[in-house]
Tab-separated table of C-alpha atoms and ligand atoms in Angstrom:
chain	number	residue	atom	x	y	z
A	1	MET	CA	0.000	0.000	0.000
A	2	ILE	CA	1.215	3.491	-0.882
A	3	ILE	CA	1.038	6.247	1.727
A	4	SER	CA	1.605	9.794	0.504
A	5	GLY	CA	3.013	12.863	2.188
A	6	SER	CA	0.977	15.973	1.454
A	7	ALA	CA	3.553	17.373	-0.982
A	8	SER	CA	3.788	14.203	-3.084
A	9	GLN	CA	0.187	13.230	-3.750
A	10	ALA	CA	0.312	13.291	-7.563
A	11	LEU	CA	3.477	11.213	-7.702
A	12	ALA	CA	2.168	8.758	-5.089
A	13	ALA	CA	-0.963	8.240	-7.194
A	14	GLU	CA	1.157	7.669	-10.325
A	15	LEU	CA	3.301	5.182	-8.425
A	16	ALA	CA	0.251	3.332	-7.103
A	17	ALA	CA	-0.966	2.981	-10.692
A	18	GLU	CA	2.465	1.823	-11.921
A	19	LEU	CA	2.753	-0.796	-9.169
A	20	ASP	CA	-0.945	-1.652	-9.125
A	21	GLU	CA	-0.922	-1.172	-5.361
A	22	PRO	CA	-3.678	0.552	-3.384
A	23	LEU	CA	-3.298	4.143	-2.272
A	24	ALA	CA	-4.072	4.675	1.419
A	25	SER	CA	-6.375	7.521	2.361
A	26	VAL	CA	-4.467	10.081	4.407
A	27	GLU	CA	-5.262	13.029	6.664
A	28	TYR	CA	-3.134	16.083	7.267
A	29	GLU	CA	-4.065	18.356	10.157
A	30	ARG	CA	-2.478	21.242	11.999
A	31	PHE	CA	-3.286	21.962	15.633
A	32	PRO	CA	-3.716	25.518	16.952
A	33	ASP	CA	-0.213	25.399	18.468
A	34	GLY	CA	1.225	24.709	15.008
A	35	GLU	CA	1.963	21.011	15.487
A	36	LEU	CA	1.135	18.685	12.608
A	37	LEU	CA	-0.723	15.400	12.498
A	38	ALA	CA	-0.320	13.306	9.351
A	39	ALA	CA	-2.229	10.013	9.586
A	40	ALA	CA	-3.055	7.072	7.340
A	41	PRO	CA	-6.431	5.702	8.426
A	42	GLY	CA	-6.722	4.006	5.030
A	43	PHE	CA	-3.703	1.898	5.873
A	44	ALA	CA	-5.064	0.862	9.272
A	45	ALA	CA	-8.422	-0.098	7.744
A	46	GLU	CA	-6.913	-2.524	5.233
A	47	GLU	CA	-4.549	-4.547	7.345
A	48	ALA	CA	-4.986	-7.544	5.071
A	49	ASP	CA	-2.959	-5.781	2.398
A	50	ALA	CA	-0.615	-4.131	4.821
A	51	GLU	CA	2.468	-6.269	4.751
A	52	ARG	CA	4.415	-3.570	2.966
A	53	ALA	CA	3.930	0.172	3.299
A	54	ILE	CA	5.587	2.466	0.772
A	55	VAL	CA	5.702	5.988	2.174
A	56	VAL	CA	6.243	8.542	-0.592
A	57	ALA	CA	7.177	11.981	0.659
A	58	SER	CA	9.403	14.673	-0.768
A	59	THR	CA	10.878	16.509	2.183
A	60	VAL	CA	10.466	19.939	0.640
A	61	SER	CA	10.014	21.689	4.000
A	62	SER	CA	10.519	21.085	7.700
A	63	ASP	CA	6.807	20.293	7.950
A	64	ALA	CA	7.203	17.651	5.248
A	65	HIS	CA	9.988	16.053	7.270
A	66	VAL	CA	7.737	15.774	10.333
A	67	GLU	CA	4.867	14.410	8.227
A	68	LEU	CA	7.151	11.731	6.851
A	69	LEU	CA	8.231	10.615	10.321
A	70	GLN	CA	4.595	10.470	11.416
A	71	LEU	CA	3.481	8.449	8.387
A	72	GLN	CA	6.337	5.976	8.816
A	73	ASP	CA	5.351	5.580	12.455
A	74	ALA	CA	1.656	5.148	11.594
A	75	ALA	CA	2.518	2.406	9.091
A	76	ARG	CA	4.564	0.522	11.660
A	77	GLU	CA	1.995	1.079	14.415
A	78	TRP	CA	-0.785	-0.340	12.234
A	79	GLY	CA	0.975	-3.499	11.190
A	80	ALA	CA	3.341	-2.951	8.282
A	81	GLU	CA	5.999	-5.615	8.297
A	82	GLU	CA	8.167	-3.652	5.907
A	83	VAL	CA	8.303	0.113	5.530
A	84	VAL	CA	9.913	1.418	2.345
A	85	THR	CA	10.522	5.161	2.251
A	86	VAL	CA	10.632	6.905	-1.106
A	87	LEU	CA	12.137	10.380	-0.983
A	88	PRO	CA	11.466	11.717	-4.474
A	89	TYR	CA	13.297	14.845	-3.308
A	90	MET	CA	15.466	14.684	-0.223
A	91	GLY	CA	15.546	18.022	1.531
A	92	TYR	CA	18.794	19.114	3.220
A	93	ALA	CA	20.783	16.807	0.921
A	94	ARG	CA	22.870	19.750	-0.284
A	95	GLN	CA	24.057	20.360	3.294
A	96	ASP	CA	26.198	17.247	3.090
A	97	GLU	CA	29.206	18.531	5.023
A	98	ALA	CA	29.959	20.854	7.920
A	99	PHE	CA	30.812	23.999	5.966
A	100	GLU	CA	32.185	25.881	9.003
A	101	GLU	CA	33.327	25.052	12.490
A	102	GLY	CA	30.304	24.325	14.663
A	103	HIS	CA	28.022	23.528	11.717
A	104	PRO	CA	26.051	20.269	11.595
A	105	ILE	CA	26.056	17.814	8.711
A	106	SER	CA	22.373	18.420	8.171
A	107	ALA	CA	21.927	15.723	5.517
A	108	ARG	CA	23.243	13.153	7.987
A	109	ALA	CA	20.986	14.446	10.761
A	110	VAL	CA	17.816	14.093	8.686
A	111	ALA	CA	18.965	10.759	7.227
A	112	ARG	CA	19.375	9.326	10.703
A	113	ALA	CA	15.919	10.484	11.742
A	114	ILE	CA	14.333	9.037	8.585
A	115	SER	CA	16.211	5.745	9.059
A	116	SER	CA	14.616	5.206	12.451
A	117	GLY	CA	11.189	4.595	10.874
A	118	THR	CA	11.992	2.525	7.810
A	119	ASP	CA	13.639	-0.609	6.479
A	120	ARG	CA	14.834	0.850	3.198
A	121	VAL	CA	15.159	4.207	1.461
A	122	LEU	CA	15.037	5.151	-2.217
A	123	THR	CA	15.793	8.708	-3.272
A	124	VAL	CA	15.761	10.300	-6.708
A	125	ASN	CA	18.896	12.103	-7.956
A	126	PRO	CA	20.215	13.296	-4.634
A	127	HIS	CA	22.713	16.148	-4.952
A	128	GLU	CA	25.503	13.606	-4.358
A	129	ASN	CA	24.891	9.837	-4.297
A	130	ALA	CA	27.158	9.624	-1.259
A	131	VAL	CA	24.342	11.115	0.813
A	132	CYS	CA	22.857	7.600	0.840
A	133	ASP	CA	25.709	6.536	3.138
A	134	PHE	CA	24.245	8.745	5.878
A	135	PHE	CA	21.245	6.431	6.318
A	136	ASP	CA	21.398	3.657	8.899
A	137	VAL	CA	19.339	1.366	6.626
A	138	PRO	CA	19.947	0.339	3.000
A	139	ALA	CA	19.505	3.446	0.835
A	140	GLU	CA	19.775	3.714	-2.946
A	141	PRO	CA	19.828	6.627	-5.355
A	142	ILE	CA	17.579	6.446	-8.430
A	143	ASP	CA	18.613	8.209	-11.627
A	144	ALA	CA	15.540	9.653	-13.315
A	145	ALA	CA	17.374	12.251	-15.433
A	146	GLY	CA	16.793	10.340	-18.675
A	147	ARG	CA	13.067	11.134	-18.374
A	148	LEU	CA	13.878	14.806	-18.981
A	149	ALA	CA	14.494	14.098	-22.667
A	150	ASP	CA	10.849	13.096	-23.243
A	151	PRO	CA	9.265	16.564	-23.628
A	152	LEU	CA	12.074	18.018	-25.771
A	153	PRO	CA	11.222	18.765	-29.426
A	154	ALA	CA	12.395	15.967	-31.729
A	155	ASP	CA	14.036	18.436	-34.139
A	156	LEU	CA	16.513	20.375	-31.973
A	157	THR	CA	19.120	22.171	-34.082
A	158	ASP	CA	22.633	20.763	-33.540
A	159	PRO	CA	21.887	20.520	-29.812
A	160	VAL	CA	24.255	21.042	-26.908
A	161	PHE	CA	23.336	19.504	-23.535
A	162	LEU	CA	24.982	21.778	-21.026
A	163	SER	CA	25.283	21.672	-17.253
A	164	PRO	CA	25.883	24.928	-15.401
A	165	ASP	CA	28.635	23.300	-13.336
A	166	GLU	CA	30.867	20.263	-13.678
A	167	GLY	CA	28.993	18.363	-10.957
A	168	ALA	CA	25.872	18.089	-13.102
A	169	LEU	CA	27.664	17.003	-16.292
A	170	ASP	CA	26.582	13.391	-15.766
A	171	ILE	CA	22.952	14.553	-15.765
A	172	ALA	CA	23.515	16.447	-19.034
A	173	ALA	CA	25.099	13.310	-20.524
A	174	THR	CA	22.185	11.157	-19.375
A	175	VAL	CA	19.658	13.520	-20.960
A	176	ARG	CA	21.715	13.656	-24.179
A	177	ASP	CA	21.913	9.859	-24.294
A	178	ALA	CA	18.164	9.577	-23.764
A	179	TYR	CA	17.568	12.185	-26.494
A	180	GLY	CA	19.874	10.304	-28.823
A	181	ALA	CA	21.968	13.119	-30.342
A	182	GLY	CA	24.018	16.170	-29.433
A	183	ASP	CA	27.143	17.334	-27.635
A	184	THR	CA	27.676	17.795	-23.905
A	185	ASP	CA	29.419	20.696	-22.233
A	186	TYR	CA	29.586	22.497	-18.902
A	187	PHE	CA	30.324	25.879	-17.386
A	188	GLU	CA	32.522	26.514	-14.358
A	189	LYS	CA	30.579	27.807	-11.361
A	190	GLN	CA	31.638	29.545	-8.203
A	191	ARG	CA	28.963	30.129	-5.572
A	192	LEU	CA	29.302	33.556	-3.960
A	193	SER	CA	26.282	33.340	-1.611
A	194	GLY	CA	22.961	31.513	-1.274
A	195	THR	CA	21.532	33.575	-4.129
A	196	GLU	CA	24.595	34.592	-6.143
A	197	VAL	CA	26.818	32.559	-8.450
A	198	GLU	CA	29.594	33.406	-10.880
A	199	LEU	CA	29.633	31.361	-14.083
A	200	THR	CA	32.510	31.031	-16.512
A	201	PRO	CA	31.417	29.738	-19.917
A	202	SER	CA	33.313	27.180	-21.952
A	203	ASP	CA	34.717	27.915	-25.431
A	204	THR	CA	32.064	25.830	-27.184
A	205	ASP	CA	30.465	27.697	-30.094
A	206	VAL	CA	26.695	27.739	-29.464
A	207	GLU	CA	25.827	30.328	-32.143
A	208	GLY	CA	22.613	29.241	-33.872
A	209	ARG	CA	22.410	25.989	-31.905
A	210	ASP	CA	19.689	24.834	-29.529
A	211	VAL	CA	20.923	24.380	-25.969
A	212	VAL	CA	19.366	22.202	-23.271
A	213	VAL	CA	20.620	23.294	-19.858
A	214	THR	CA	20.266	20.513	-17.288
A	215	ASP	CA	20.803	20.428	-13.529
A	216	ASP	CA	19.717	18.355	-10.574
A	217	ILE	CA	17.740	21.205	-9.018
A	218	ILE	CA	16.588	24.735	-9.688
A	219	ALA	CA	16.322	26.400	-6.272
A	220	THR	CA	16.624	30.199	-6.433
A	221	GLY	CA	17.160	30.013	-10.205
A	222	SER	CA	20.410	32.036	-9.959
A	223	THR	CA	22.498	29.290	-11.547
A	224	MET	CA	20.127	28.584	-14.422
A	225	SER	CA	19.234	32.194	-15.204
A	226	GLY	CA	22.951	33.079	-15.228
A	227	ALA	CA	23.593	30.250	-17.685
A	228	VAL	CA	20.691	31.275	-19.908
A	229	GLU	CA	21.891	34.904	-20.030
A	230	ILE	CA	25.386	33.825	-21.079
A	231	LEU	CA	23.987	31.518	-23.761
A	232	ALA	CA	21.840	34.348	-25.153
A	233	GLU	CA	24.939	36.597	-25.328
A	234	LYS	CA	26.797	33.839	-27.159
A	235	GLY	CA	24.059	33.662	-29.798
A	236	ALA	CA	22.373	30.366	-28.867
A	237	SER	CA	19.129	29.772	-30.735
A	238	ASN	CA	16.567	28.300	-28.301
A	239	VAL	CA	17.483	27.548	-24.681
A	240	TYR	CA	15.488	24.802	-22.937
A	241	VAL	CA	15.870	24.494	-19.171
A	242	THR	CA	15.381	21.101	-17.526
A	243	CYS	CA	15.993	19.808	-14.032
A	244	VAL	CA	15.045	16.829	-11.925
A	245	HIS	CA	13.851	18.838	-8.901
A	246	PRO	CA	11.996	22.039	-9.832
A	247	MET	CA	12.060	23.681	-6.419
A	248	LEU	CA	11.656	27.121	-8.034
A	249	ALA	CA	11.842	29.045	-4.753
A	250	ALA	CA	10.819	32.686	-4.471
A	251	ASP	CA	11.168	34.486	-7.849
A	252	ALA	CA	13.050	31.709	-9.660
A	253	TYR	CA	10.413	31.272	-12.365
A	254	THR	CA	10.369	34.999	-13.125
A	255	LYS	CA	14.172	35.139	-13.226
A	256	LEU	CA	14.264	32.346	-15.773
A	257	SER	CA	11.494	33.806	-17.888
A	258	LYS	CA	13.201	37.203	-17.951
A	259	ALA	CA	16.457	35.537	-18.954
A	260	GLY	CA	14.682	34.317	-22.100
A	261	VAL	CA	14.169	30.553	-21.805
A	262	GLU	CA	12.169	28.732	-24.465
A	263	SER	CA	10.700	26.356	-21.850
A	264	ILE	CA	11.228	25.126	-18.298
A	265	CYS	CA	10.654	21.478	-17.468
A	266	GLY	CA	11.073	19.394	-14.333
A	267	THR	CA	9.856	16.153	-12.848
A	268	ASP	CA	7.173	15.509	-10.238
A	269	THR	CA	9.681	14.912	-7.423
A	270	ILE	CA	8.583	18.426	-6.501
A	271	GLU	CA	5.063	19.253	-7.616
A	272	ARG	CA	5.105	22.539	-9.527
A	273	PRO	CA	3.373	23.822	-12.697
A	274	VAL	CA	6.491	22.784	-14.691
A	275	SER	CA	6.506	19.184	-13.354
A	276	GLU	CA	5.703	17.698	-16.756
A	277	VAL	CA	7.553	14.420	-16.342
A	278	SER	CA	6.744	11.700	-13.835
A	279	VAL	CA	9.489	9.708	-12.166
A	280	ALA	CA	6.957	7.046	-11.092
A	281	PRO	CA	8.037	4.474	-13.747
A	282	VAL	CA	11.673	4.759	-12.712
A	283	ILE	CA	10.840	4.411	-9.008
A	284	ALA	CA	8.525	1.463	-9.727
A	285	GLU	CA	11.382	-0.373	-11.442
A	286	GLU	CA	13.542	-0.093	-8.319
A	287	ILE	CA	10.947	-1.023	-5.698
B	301	LIG	C1	24.464	22.929	-7.075
B	301	LIG	O1	25.579	22.460	-7.224
B	301	LIG	C2	23.247	22.379	-7.739
B	301	LIG	O2	23.581	21.441	-8.714
B	301	LIG	C3	22.425	23.474	-8.358
B	301	LIG	O3	23.137	24.057	-9.447
B	301	LIG	C4	22.082	24.567	-7.399
B	301	LIG	O4	21.762	24.043	-6.156
B	301	LIG	C5	20.958	25.429	-7.929
B	301	LIG	O5	20.690	26.427	-6.988
B	301	LIG	P1	20.123	27.831	-7.443
B	301	LIG	O6	18.922	27.602	-8.293
B	301	LIG	O7	19.768	28.505	-6.142
B	301	LIG	O8	21.198	28.561	-8.169
């Protein structure tokens, strides 16, 4: 049975259909003091089918983290023999080291908490696969980047699949391979602050070519909009922006639109208007 966190309901429904497993009814409440209560009465009511609970919850906020812990606990409390946790998007994964003296390794802290309520974890394109080592239970990354090729036009002109930093080059290569044609390339990136980056373009000639810029996540949009502006200056034809996790915080969408993108596409690991592609088939294969 599939149990969904409130931020992952569309993906959980897709996954239930892919796996042909029932979707538990769920309730999300907030008490006057601000505390949350996420419950799965649908799971408790159907104990006959309850050997395995698959909790699907992108931890897009601190509230989503608490909901996930509650739903894992509810599944166990009401008889699940195995609890599988699917983190379509793992929040705090980018805080994977102590950046200054006295800082926590936040990814490890949340991984430990999540591990306490589950037998197994699957997470889609975490910022670094090594984050899976922070869990105290078996945890596996799932690569869904190839799905990002699906909505691209079939007739891109001499395409370049570009990542805005070297770390995301493997994602660009995966999308290129799934598309079936084109070059790969990357920019150098230096992060100046949470909202500012400095990009240094490569020498690749993009004049008159279509460029697909790919990344694991668009958060503030600073990285992507910077890349799109540079590509426009270099005479690129159409620039398509794709990412696995379309967080699109604050004014990210506006930044990208103003920079002149042809289209913005992401997956349903984070449910946004641009979440055109579902990762459900890829998750279903790994479960
Ligand atoms: C960082 O290395 C990631 O791959 C992304 O490029 C980054 O997190 C995007 O953040 P933002 O949208 O805030 O620039």
